[in-house]
PDB file of C-alpha atoms and ligand atoms in Angstrom:
ATOM      1  CA  MET A  88       9.413 -24.020  -7.773  1.00  0.00           C
ATOM      2  CA  LYS A  89       8.319 -26.360  -5.026  1.00  0.00           C
ATOM      3  CA  PHE A  90       4.551 -25.948  -5.256  1.00  0.00           C
ATOM      4  CA  GLU A  91       3.933 -25.483  -8.955  1.00  0.00           C
ATOM      5  CA  GLY A  92       0.736 -27.347  -9.912  1.00  0.00           C
ATOM      6  CA  ARG A  93      -0.443 -27.472  -6.295  1.00  0.00           C
ATOM      7  CA  ALA A  94      -3.473 -25.713  -4.825  1.00  0.00           C
ATOM      8  CA  VAL A  95      -3.469 -24.616  -1.197  1.00  0.00           C
ATOM      9  CA  LEU A  96      -6.315 -23.427   1.022  1.00  0.00           C
ATOM     10  CA  ILE A  97      -5.283 -21.289   4.003  1.00  0.00           C
ATOM     11  CA  THR A  98      -7.880 -20.366   6.596  1.00  0.00           C
ATOM     12  CA  GLY A  99      -7.607 -16.969   8.281  1.00  0.00           C
ATOM     13  CA  ALA A 100      -5.247 -15.576   5.659  1.00  0.00           C
ATOM     14  CA  SER A 101      -6.338 -11.926   5.812  1.00  0.00           C
ATOM     15  CA  ARG A 102      -3.516 -11.044   8.219  1.00  0.00           C
ATOM     16  CA  GLY A 103      -0.783 -12.377  10.485  1.00  0.00           C
ATOM     17  CA  ILE A 104       0.614 -15.873  10.017  1.00  0.00           C
ATOM     18  CA  GLY A 105      -1.994 -16.848   7.399  1.00  0.00           C
ATOM     19  CA  LYS A 106      -1.122 -13.849   5.244  1.00  0.00           C
ATOM     20  CA  ALA A 107       2.624 -14.586   5.313  1.00  0.00           C
ATOM     21  CA  THR A 108       1.918 -18.247   4.541  1.00  0.00           C
ATOM     22  CA  ALA A 109      -0.275 -17.381   1.554  1.00  0.00           C
ATOM     23  CA  ARG A 110       2.436 -15.148   0.117  1.00  0.00           C
ATOM     24  CA  MET A 111       5.174 -17.736   0.696  1.00  0.00           C
ATOM     25  CA  PHE A 112       3.225 -20.500  -1.046  1.00  0.00           C
ATOM     26  CA  ALA A 113       2.511 -18.181  -3.973  1.00  0.00           C
ATOM     27  CA  ARG A 114       6.184 -17.229  -4.291  1.00  0.00           C
ATOM     28  CA  GLN A 115       6.929 -20.957  -4.585  1.00  0.00           C
ATOM     29  CA  GLY A 116       4.416 -21.493  -7.381  1.00  0.00           C
ATOM     30  CA  ALA A 117       1.162 -22.575  -5.694  1.00  0.00           C
ATOM     31  CA  ALA A 118      -2.346 -21.457  -6.558  1.00  0.00           C
ATOM     32  CA  VAL A 119      -3.716 -20.008  -3.321  1.00  0.00           C
ATOM     33  CA  ALA A 120      -7.224 -19.903  -1.842  1.00  0.00           C
ATOM     34  CA  ILE A 121      -7.448 -17.253   0.871  1.00  0.00           C
ATOM     35  CA  ASN A 122     -10.118 -17.672   3.502  1.00  0.00           C
ATOM     36  CA  TYR A 123     -11.107 -14.792   5.775  1.00  0.00           C
ATOM     37  CA  HIS A 124     -13.973 -14.014   8.110  1.00  0.00           C
ATOM     38  CA  SER A 125     -14.490 -10.249   8.495  1.00  0.00           C
ATOM     39  CA  ASN A 126     -11.359  -8.517   7.196  1.00  0.00           C
ATOM     40  CA  LYS A 127     -12.205  -8.272   3.491  1.00  0.00           C
ATOM     41  CA  ALA A 128      -9.782  -5.391   2.878  1.00  0.00           C
ATOM     42  CA  GLY A 129      -6.870  -7.342   4.377  1.00  0.00           C
ATOM     43  CA  ALA A 130      -7.719 -10.425   2.338  1.00  0.00           C
ATOM     44  CA  GLU A 131      -7.988  -8.362  -0.866  1.00  0.00           C
ATOM     45  CA  GLU A 132      -4.556  -6.888  -0.228  1.00  0.00           C
ATOM     46  CA  VAL A 133      -3.043 -10.388   0.091  1.00  0.00           C
ATOM     47  CA  ALA A 134      -4.884 -11.521  -3.057  1.00  0.00           C
ATOM     48  CA  ASP A 135      -3.536  -8.514  -4.918  1.00  0.00           C
ATOM     49  CA  GLN A 136       0.045  -9.350  -3.959  1.00  0.00           C
ATOM     50  CA  ILE A 137      -0.455 -12.960  -5.074  1.00  0.00           C
ATOM     51  CA  CYS A 138      -1.994 -11.964  -8.407  1.00  0.00           C
ATOM     52  CA  LYS A 139       1.013  -9.715  -9.041  1.00  0.00           C
ATOM     53  CA  LEU A 140       3.196 -12.814  -8.707  1.00  0.00           C
ATOM     54  CA  GLY A 141       1.188 -14.311 -11.564  1.00  0.00           C
ATOM     55  CA  ARG A 142      -0.444 -17.033  -9.474  1.00  0.00           C
ATOM     56  CA  ASP A 143      -4.091 -18.094  -9.403  1.00  0.00           C
ATOM     57  CA  CYS A 144      -5.776 -16.736  -6.316  1.00  0.00           C
ATOM     58  CA  LEU A 145      -9.207 -17.105  -4.790  1.00  0.00           C
ATOM     59  CA  LEU A 146     -10.880 -15.076  -2.026  1.00  0.00           C
ATOM     60  CA  LEU A 147     -13.242 -17.077   0.170  1.00  0.00           C
ATOM     61  CA  PRO A 148     -15.229 -15.460   2.975  1.00  0.00           C
ATOM     62  CA  ALA A 149     -16.404 -18.102   5.453  1.00  0.00           C
ATOM     63  CA  ASP A 150     -16.787 -18.680   9.151  1.00  0.00           C
ATOM     64  CA  VAL A 151     -14.798 -21.887   9.486  1.00  0.00           C
ATOM     65  CA  SER A 152     -16.697 -22.904  12.626  1.00  0.00           C
ATOM     66  CA  GLN A 153     -19.770 -23.462  10.413  1.00  0.00           C
ATOM     67  CA  MET A 154     -19.778 -26.721   8.443  1.00  0.00           C
ATOM     68  CA  ASN A 155     -22.149 -25.442   5.720  1.00  0.00           C
ATOM     69  CA  GLN A 156     -19.868 -22.453   5.037  1.00  0.00           C
ATOM     70  CA  VAL A 157     -16.800 -24.705   4.952  1.00  0.00           C
ATOM     71  CA  GLU A 158     -18.535 -27.029   2.517  1.00  0.00           C
ATOM     72  CA  HIS A 159     -19.283 -24.113   0.191  1.00  0.00           C
ATOM     73  CA  MET A 160     -15.716 -22.822   0.558  1.00  0.00           C
ATOM     74  CA  VAL A 161     -14.122 -26.151  -0.389  1.00  0.00           C
ATOM     75  CA  ASP A 162     -16.580 -26.570  -3.284  1.00  0.00           C
ATOM     76  CA  GLN A 163     -15.422 -23.181  -4.601  1.00  0.00           C
ATOM     77  CA  VAL A 164     -11.757 -24.219  -4.398  1.00  0.00           C
ATOM     78  CA  ILE A 165     -12.458 -27.334  -6.455  1.00  0.00           C
ATOM     79  CA  LYS A 166     -14.665 -25.478  -8.928  1.00  0.00           C
ATOM     80  CA  LYS A 167     -12.249 -22.578  -9.488  1.00  0.00           C
ATOM     81  CA  LEU A 168      -8.787 -24.097  -8.897  1.00  0.00           C
ATOM     82  CA  GLY A 169      -9.642 -27.658  -9.936  1.00  0.00           C
ATOM     83  CA  ARG A 170      -7.913 -29.343  -7.001  1.00  0.00           C
ATOM     84  CA  LEU A 171      -7.020 -29.075  -3.319  1.00  0.00           C
ATOM     85  CA  ASP A 172      -3.639 -30.507  -2.323  1.00  0.00           C
ATOM     86  CA  ILE A 173      -2.692 -28.602   0.806  1.00  0.00           C
ATOM     87  CA  LEU A 174      -4.877 -27.406   3.691  1.00  0.00           C
ATOM     88  CA  VAL A 175      -3.540 -25.021   6.317  1.00  0.00           C
ATOM     89  CA  ASN A 176      -5.897 -24.724   9.298  1.00  0.00           C
ATOM     90  CA  ASN A 177      -4.649 -21.407  10.601  1.00  0.00           C
ATOM     91  CA  ALA A 178      -7.777 -19.406  11.542  1.00  0.00           C
ATOM     92  CA  GLY A 179      -8.053 -18.755  15.241  1.00  0.00           C
ATOM     93  CA  ILE A 180      -9.025 -16.373  17.993  1.00  0.00           C
ATOM     94  CA  THR A 181      -7.733 -15.909  21.504  1.00  0.00           C
ATOM     95  CA  GLU A 182      -9.195 -14.445  24.661  1.00  0.00           C
ATOM     96  CA  PRO A 183      -6.914 -13.965  27.658  1.00  0.00           C
ATOM     97  CA  LYS A 184      -9.250 -14.690  30.562  1.00  0.00           C
ATOM     98  CA  ASP A 185      -9.362 -16.257  33.973  1.00  0.00           C
ATOM     99  CA  PHE A 186     -11.295 -19.539  34.198  1.00  0.00           C
ATOM    100  CA  ARG A 187     -13.649 -17.995  36.763  1.00  0.00           C
ATOM    101  CA  ASP A 188     -14.695 -15.311  34.264  1.00  0.00           C
ATOM    102  CA  THR A 189     -15.093 -17.661  31.304  1.00  0.00           C
ATOM    103  CA  SER A 190     -18.708 -18.362  30.390  1.00  0.00           C
ATOM    104  CA  GLU A 191     -20.125 -21.458  28.733  1.00  0.00           C
ATOM    105  CA  GLN A 192     -20.840 -19.383  25.602  1.00  0.00           C
ATOM    106  CA  GLU A 193     -17.224 -18.209  25.460  1.00  0.00           C
ATOM    107  CA  TRP A 194     -16.022 -21.813  25.865  1.00  0.00           C
ATOM    108  CA  ASP A 195     -18.284 -23.014  23.032  1.00  0.00           C
ATOM    109  CA  ARG A 196     -17.241 -20.193  20.702  1.00  0.00           C
ATOM    110  CA  MET A 197     -13.524 -20.694  21.354  1.00  0.00           C
ATOM    111  CA  LEU A 198     -13.738 -24.446  20.776  1.00  0.00           C
ATOM    112  CA  ALA A 199     -15.861 -23.952  17.659  1.00  0.00           C
ATOM    113  CA  ILE A 200     -13.538 -21.450  15.975  1.00  0.00           C
ATOM    114  CA  ASN A 201     -10.222 -22.978  17.028  1.00  0.00           C
ATOM    115  CA  LEU A 202     -10.938 -26.722  17.089  1.00  0.00           C
ATOM    116  CA  LYS A 203     -14.223 -27.666  15.408  1.00  0.00           C
ATOM    117  CA  SER A 204     -13.067 -25.603  12.416  1.00  0.00           C
ATOM    118  CA  VAL A 205     -10.160 -28.009  11.990  1.00  0.00           C
ATOM    119  CA  PHE A 206     -12.574 -30.958  11.956  1.00  0.00           C
ATOM    120  CA  ASN A 207     -14.845 -29.128   9.497  1.00  0.00           C
ATOM    121  CA  CYS A 208     -12.103 -28.231   7.029  1.00  0.00           C
ATOM    122  CA  CYS A 209     -10.427 -31.660   7.181  1.00  0.00           C
ATOM    123  CA  LYS A 210     -13.803 -33.344   6.704  1.00  0.00           C
ATOM    124  CA  LYS A 211     -14.496 -31.463   3.471  1.00  0.00           C
ATOM    125  CA  ALA A 212     -10.936 -31.307   2.099  1.00  0.00           C
ATOM    126  CA  LEU A 213      -9.856 -34.892   2.718  1.00  0.00           C
ATOM    127  CA  PRO A 214     -11.929 -36.618  -0.002  1.00  0.00           C
ATOM    128  CA  HIS A 215     -10.208 -34.467  -2.645  1.00  0.00           C
ATOM    129  CA  MET A 216      -6.768 -35.450  -1.346  1.00  0.00           C
ATOM    130  CA  GLU A 217      -7.747 -39.115  -1.146  1.00  0.00           C
ATOM    131  CA  LYS A 218      -8.793 -38.996  -4.784  1.00  0.00           C
ATOM    132  CA  GLU A 219      -5.299 -37.780  -5.743  1.00  0.00           C
ATOM    133  CA  GLY A 220      -3.493 -40.123  -3.335  1.00  0.00           C
ATOM    134  CA  TRP A 221      -1.535 -37.111  -2.074  1.00  0.00           C
ATOM    135  CA  GLY A 222      -2.238 -34.433   0.487  1.00  0.00           C
ATOM    136  CA  ARG A 223      -0.804 -32.235   3.212  1.00  0.00           C
ATOM    137  CA  ILE A 224      -2.686 -30.924   6.229  1.00  0.00           C
ATOM    138  CA  ILE A 225      -0.993 -28.472   8.586  1.00  0.00           C
ATOM    139  CA  ASN A 226      -2.822 -27.373  11.723  1.00  0.00           C
ATOM    140  CA  LEU A 227      -1.876 -24.396  13.878  1.00  0.00           C
ATOM    141  CA  SER A 228      -1.668 -25.132  17.585  1.00  0.00           C
ATOM    142  CA  SER A 229       0.254 -23.040  20.125  1.00  0.00           C
ATOM    143  CA  ILE A 230       2.925 -23.319  22.786  1.00  0.00           C
ATOM    144  CA  VAL A 231       0.088 -22.905  25.308  1.00  0.00           C
ATOM    145  CA  GLY A 232      -1.491 -26.125  24.032  1.00  0.00           C
ATOM    146  CA  ARG A 233       1.662 -27.793  25.394  1.00  0.00           C
ATOM    147  CA  THR A 234       2.258 -25.807  28.557  1.00  0.00           C
ATOM    148  CA  GLY A 235      -0.873 -23.890  29.541  1.00  0.00           C
ATOM    149  CA  ALA A 236       0.180 -20.326  30.340  1.00  0.00           C
ATOM    150  CA  ILE A 237      -0.495 -17.535  32.747  1.00  0.00           C
ATOM    151  CA  GLY A 238      -3.042 -15.271  31.100  1.00  0.00           C
ATOM    152  CA  ALA A 239      -4.065 -17.642  28.300  1.00  0.00           C
ATOM    153  CA  GLY A 240      -7.681 -18.761  28.651  1.00  0.00           C
ATOM    154  CA  VAL A 241      -8.398 -22.393  29.554  1.00  0.00           C
ATOM    155  CA  HIS A 242     -10.655 -22.573  26.481  1.00  0.00           C
ATOM    156  CA  TYR A 243      -7.847 -21.439  24.153  1.00  0.00           C
ATOM    157  CA  CYS A 244      -5.319 -23.839  25.747  1.00  0.00           C
ATOM    158  CA  ALA A 245      -7.813 -26.714  25.539  1.00  0.00           C
ATOM    159  CA  ALA A 246      -8.562 -26.052  21.871  1.00  0.00           C
ATOM    160  CA  LYS A 247      -4.883 -25.834  20.982  1.00  0.00           C
ATOM    161  CA  ALA A 248      -4.055 -29.044  22.904  1.00  0.00           C
ATOM    162  CA  GLY A 249      -7.021 -30.709  21.178  1.00  0.00           C
ATOM    163  CA  ILE A 250      -5.539 -29.887  17.785  1.00  0.00           C
ATOM    164  CA  ILE A 251      -2.431 -31.917  18.646  1.00  0.00           C
ATOM    165  CA  GLY A 252      -4.437 -35.021  19.618  1.00  0.00           C
ATOM    166  CA  PHE A 253      -6.747 -34.651  16.636  1.00  0.00           C
ATOM    167  CA  SER A 254      -3.813 -34.368  14.251  1.00  0.00           C
ATOM    168  CA  LYS A 255      -2.035 -37.476  15.561  1.00  0.00           C
ATOM    169  CA  ALA A 256      -5.218 -39.536  15.273  1.00  0.00           C
ATOM    170  CA  LEU A 257      -5.960 -38.316  11.759  1.00  0.00           C
ATOM    171  CA  ALA A 258      -2.327 -38.774  10.694  1.00  0.00           C
ATOM    172  CA  ASN A 259      -2.600 -42.454  11.610  1.00  0.00           C
ATOM    173  CA  GLN A 260      -5.820 -42.899   9.672  1.00  0.00           C
ATOM    174  CA  VAL A 261      -4.756 -41.278   6.384  1.00  0.00           C
ATOM    175  CA  ALA A 262      -1.037 -42.104   6.162  1.00  0.00           C
ATOM    176  CA  LYS A 263      -1.613 -44.997   3.749  1.00  0.00           C
ATOM    177  CA  ASP A 264      -3.468 -42.627   1.382  1.00  0.00           C
ATOM    178  CA  GLY A 265      -0.360 -40.479   0.884  1.00  0.00           C
ATOM    179  CA  ILE A 266      -1.664 -37.750   3.176  1.00  0.00           C
ATOM    180  CA  THR A 267       0.339 -36.279   6.037  1.00  0.00           C
ATOM    181  CA  VAL A 268      -1.084 -34.354   8.983  1.00  0.00           C
ATOM    182  CA  ASN A 269       1.214 -32.188  11.075  1.00  0.00           C
ATOM    183  CA  VAL A 270       1.018 -29.383  13.593  1.00  0.00           C
ATOM    184  CA  VAL A 271       2.939 -26.142  13.991  1.00  0.00           C
ATOM    185  CA  ALA A 272       2.951 -24.812  17.552  1.00  0.00           C
ATOM    186  CA  PRO A 273       4.200 -21.218  17.629  1.00  0.00           C
ATOM    187  CA  GLY A 274       5.363 -19.326  20.677  1.00  0.00           C
ATOM    188  CA  MET A 275       4.970 -15.538  20.696  1.00  0.00           C
ATOM    189  CA  ILE A 276       4.740 -14.294  17.114  1.00  0.00           C
ATOM    190  CA  ASP A 277       4.493 -10.666  16.084  1.00  0.00           C
ATOM    191  CA  THR A 278       0.814 -10.376  15.057  1.00  0.00           C
ATOM    192  CA  ARG A 279      -2.332  -8.662  16.253  1.00  0.00           C
ATOM    193  CA  MET A 280      -3.035 -11.737  18.382  1.00  0.00           C
ATOM    194  CA  ILE A 281      -0.388 -10.781  20.937  1.00  0.00           C
ATOM    195  CA  SER A 282      -1.215  -7.064  20.942  1.00  0.00           C
ATOM    196  CA  TRP A 283      -3.478  -7.263  24.028  1.00  0.00           C
ATOM    197  CA  ARG A 284      -0.370  -7.155  26.231  1.00  0.00           C
ATOM    198  CA  SER A 285       0.713  -3.823  27.710  1.00  0.00           C
ATOM    199  CA  SER A 286       4.295  -2.862  26.821  1.00  0.00           C
ATOM    200  CA  GLU A 287       5.313  -3.766  30.381  1.00  0.00           C
ATOM    201  CA  LEU A 288       3.763  -7.230  30.130  1.00  0.00           C
ATOM    202  CA  MET A 289       5.261  -7.696  26.667  1.00  0.00           C
ATOM    203  CA  HIS A 290       8.707  -6.865  28.049  1.00  0.00           C
ATOM    204  CA  GLU A 291       8.207  -9.348  30.888  1.00  0.00           C
ATOM    205  CA  HIS A 292       7.081 -12.117  28.525  1.00  0.00           C
ATOM    206  CA  VAL A 293       9.862 -11.503  25.988  1.00  0.00           C
ATOM    207  CA  SER A 294      12.434 -11.653  28.792  1.00  0.00           C
ATOM    208  CA  LYS A 295      11.396 -15.305  29.273  1.00  0.00           C
ATOM    209  CA  ILE A 296      12.207 -16.229  25.651  1.00  0.00           C
ATOM    210  CA  PRO A 297      15.772 -17.623  25.399  1.00  0.00           C
ATOM    211  CA  CYS A 298      16.215 -16.085  21.911  1.00  0.00           C
ATOM    212  CA  GLY A 299      15.296 -12.717  23.459  1.00  0.00           C
ATOM    213  CA  ARG A 300      12.685 -11.730  20.872  1.00  0.00           C
ATOM    214  CA  VAL A 301       9.286 -12.635  19.484  1.00  0.00           C
ATOM    215  CA  GLY A 302       9.107 -14.656  16.265  1.00  0.00           C
ATOM    216  CA  SER A 303       8.162 -13.348  12.831  1.00  0.00           C
ATOM    217  CA  ILE A 304       5.246 -14.463  10.659  1.00  0.00           C
ATOM    218  CA  GLU A 305       7.729 -15.534   7.981  1.00  0.00           C
ATOM    219  CA  GLU A 306       9.463 -17.913  10.396  1.00  0.00           C
ATOM    220  CA  ILE A 307       6.150 -19.729  10.903  1.00  0.00           C
ATOM    221  CA  ALA A 308       5.223 -19.622   7.212  1.00  0.00           C
ATOM    222  CA  ALA A 309       8.550 -21.250   6.282  1.00  0.00           C
ATOM    223  CA  ALA A 310       7.868 -24.168   8.641  1.00  0.00           C
ATOM    224  CA  ILE A 311       4.376 -24.621   7.210  1.00  0.00           C
ATOM    225  CA  CYS A 312       5.784 -24.665   3.668  1.00  0.00           C
ATOM    226  CA  TYR A 313       8.360 -27.279   4.696  1.00  0.00           C
ATOM    227  CA  LEU A 314       5.664 -29.560   6.153  1.00  0.00           C
ATOM    228  CA  ALA A 315       3.652 -29.127   2.939  1.00  0.00           C
ATOM    229  CA  SER A 316       6.579 -30.006   0.693  1.00  0.00           C
ATOM    230  CA  GLU A 317       7.288 -33.217  -1.197  1.00  0.00           C
ATOM    231  CA  GLU A 318      10.437 -33.605   0.917  1.00  0.00           C
ATOM    232  CA  ALA A 319       8.401 -33.826   4.141  1.00  0.00           C
ATOM    233  CA  GLY A 320       6.459 -36.874   2.941  1.00  0.00           C
ATOM    234  CA  PHE A 321       7.841 -39.060   5.751  1.00  0.00           C
ATOM    235  CA  VAL A 322       6.939 -36.541   8.476  1.00  0.00           C
ATOM    236  CA  THR A 323       3.478 -37.098   9.915  1.00  0.00           C
ATOM    237  CA  GLY A 324       1.717 -36.761  13.259  1.00  0.00           C
ATOM    238  CA  HIS A 325       4.461 -34.362  14.303  1.00  0.00           C
ATOM    239  CA  THR A 326       4.161 -31.136  16.275  1.00  0.00           C
ATOM    240  CA  LEU A 327       6.831 -28.631  15.344  1.00  0.00           C
ATOM    241  CA  ASP A 328       7.524 -26.204  18.206  1.00  0.00           C
ATOM    242  CA  ILE A 329       8.710 -22.782  17.053  1.00  0.00           C
ATOM    243  CA  ASN A 330       9.140 -20.567  20.082  1.00  0.00           C
ATOM    244  CA  GLY A 331      12.689 -19.222  20.431  1.00  0.00           C
ATOM    245  CA  GLY A 332      13.503 -21.871  23.028  1.00  0.00           C
ATOM    246  CA  MET A 333      10.654 -21.036  25.398  1.00  0.00           C
ATOM    247  CA  TYR A 334       9.476 -24.649  25.415  1.00  0.00           C
ATOM    248  CA  MET A 335      11.745 -27.561  24.517  1.00  0.00           C
ATOM    249  CA  ASN A 336      10.115 -30.946  24.218  1.00  0.00           C
TER     250      ASN A 336
HETATM  251  P1  LIG B 461      -4.399 -13.034  13.776  1.00  0.00           P
HETATM  252  O1  LIG B 461      -3.414 -12.087  13.234  1.00  0.00           O
HETATM  253  O2  LIG B 461      -5.296 -12.617  14.882  1.00  0.00           O
HETATM  254  O3  LIG B 461      -5.297 -13.587  12.535  1.00  0.00           O
HETATM  255  C1  LIG B 461      -6.326 -14.470  12.770  1.00  0.00           C
HETATM  256  C2  LIG B 461      -6.961 -14.870  11.458  1.00  0.00           C
HETATM  257  O4  LIG B 461      -8.026 -15.805  11.743  1.00  0.00           O
HETATM  258  C3  LIG B 461      -7.591 -13.690  10.725  1.00  0.00           C
HETATM  259  O5  LIG B 461      -7.308 -13.818   9.350  1.00  0.00           O
HETATM  260  C4  LIG B 461      -9.086 -13.884  10.961  1.00  0.00           C
HETATM  261  O6  LIG B 461      -9.897 -13.449   9.879  1.00  0.00           O
HETATM  262  C5  LIG B 461      -9.179 -15.392  11.039  1.00  0.00           C
HETATM  263  N1  LIG B 461     -10.399 -15.843  11.709  1.00  0.00           N
HETATM  264  C6  LIG B 461     -10.811 -15.607  12.971  1.00  0.00           C
HETATM  265  N2  LIG B 461     -12.007 -16.189  13.196  1.00  0.00           N
HETATM  266  C7  LIG B 461     -12.356 -16.803  12.040  1.00  0.00           C
HETATM  267  C8  LIG B 461     -13.475 -17.572  11.629  1.00  0.00           C
HETATM  268  N3  LIG B 461     -14.484 -17.831  12.461  1.00  0.00           N
HETATM  269  N4  LIG B 461     -13.511 -18.040  10.359  1.00  0.00           N
HETATM  270  C9  LIG B 461     -12.475 -17.795   9.502  1.00  0.00           C
HETATM  271  N5  LIG B 461     -11.407 -17.066   9.837  1.00  0.00           N
HETATM  272  C10 LIG B 461     -11.340 -16.587  11.093  1.00  0.00           C
HETATM  273  O7  LIG B 461      -3.720 -14.378  14.294  1.00  0.00           O
HETATM  274  P2  LIG B 461      -2.251 -14.997  14.091  1.00  0.00           P
HETATM  275  O8  LIG B 461      -1.421 -14.502  15.199  1.00  0.00           O
HETATM  276  O9  LIG B 461      -1.804 -14.825  12.694  1.00  0.00           O
HETATM  277  O10 LIG B 461      -2.568 -16.532  14.414  1.00  0.00           O
HETATM  278  C11 LIG B 461      -2.767 -17.508  13.417  1.00  0.00           C
HETATM  279  C12 LIG B 461      -2.836 -18.866  14.106  1.00  0.00           C
HETATM  280  O11 LIG B 461      -1.646 -19.089  14.875  1.00  0.00           O
HETATM  281  C13 LIG B 461      -3.996 -18.963  15.104  1.00  0.00           C
HETATM  282  O12 LIG B 461      -4.553 -20.252  15.051  1.00  0.00           O
HETATM  283  C14 LIG B 461      -3.326 -18.739  16.448  1.00  0.00           C
HETATM  284  O13 LIG B 461      -4.036 -19.331  17.508  1.00  0.00           O
HETATM  285  C15 LIG B 461      -1.980 -19.390  16.215  1.00  0.00           C
HETATM  286  N6  LIG B 461      -0.943 -18.863  17.126  1.00  0.00           N
HETATM  287  C16 LIG B 461      -0.551 -17.563  17.091  1.00  0.00           C
HETATM  288  C17 LIG B 461       0.431 -17.114  17.982  1.00  0.00           C
HETATM  289  C18 LIG B 461       0.938 -15.702  18.012  1.00  0.00           C
HETATM  290  O14 LIG B 461       1.738 -15.380  18.916  1.00  0.00           O
HETATM  291  N7  LIG B 461       0.535 -14.829  17.096  1.00  0.00           N
HETATM  292  C19 LIG B 461       0.982 -18.018  18.899  1.00  0.00           C
HETATM  293  C20 LIG B 461       0.558 -19.337  18.898  1.00  0.00           C
HETATM  294  C21 LIG B 461      -0.406 -19.746  18.004  1.00  0.00           C
HETATM  295  P3  LIG B 461     -10.578 -11.960   9.814  1.00  0.00           P
HETATM  296  O15 LIG B 461      -9.472 -11.011  10.145  1.00  0.00           O
HETATM  297  O16 LIG B 461     -11.061 -11.867   8.424  1.00  0.00           O
HETATM  298  O17 LIG B 461     -11.672 -11.928  10.832  1.00  0.00           O
END
């Protein structure tokens, strides 16, 4: 199994992409730390499934926008799992809103949860990877961080574009320590995050996807697992677009 002996921390793993990623890592042998914010029941369900696979599993409530909570979370991973090899910065929120209706508070909150969280988690996780001389960081951006999009808030697009720049800069700085930093930029994936669309709007948006469908959480999880693998050791600073052909770089 690919990830036997490895410990992975996945933020926002109580549902959606994070949940599928946690399960996929566990199926491939990893010990998994599941972060969540408010959905304890969802996180417990994921933990249960992982325990049934016979893997070590840790549940970690934390608001990843808060450095002190992230520090405690990473400390718990080290204390209970003994190591931290792979960090998946997946937690995020969205808020489809026109710029004119977006307040300063909404801007700050969006940037804190979607972008500052990535800084926070990397800051606390990196020293443990440096110590081992091996590490994998995978950050979740979005197609809208590349393209902007009708309906997506400017704050969400800015945060997701920021993740790409952040990841390239960090990739440069840690490459010699055996640590890679990559980005996955999904298009429309079947999770609660896209459920704000009416069925009419959903139909309209799906009609613009060359593959003619939305993506699945497993399709994103598989890409994350690839970027975390030994085999991807020469891939760094990359943004992997997974969007059914909606955006081709
Ligand atoms: P989702 O189903 O809405 O799940 C979001 C996760 O983030 C939940 O587990 C939630 O935890 C967690 N979270 C939110 N705020 C948090 C905070 N302050 N601290 C810690 N955890 C927090 O979302 P998803 O669709 O799986 O998206 C996962 C990632 O992919 C996000 O970064 C998103 O921007 C990106 N993405 C998604 C799509 C898509 O179409 N779905 C497209 C492009 C990019 P609780 O439930 O416990 O609150």
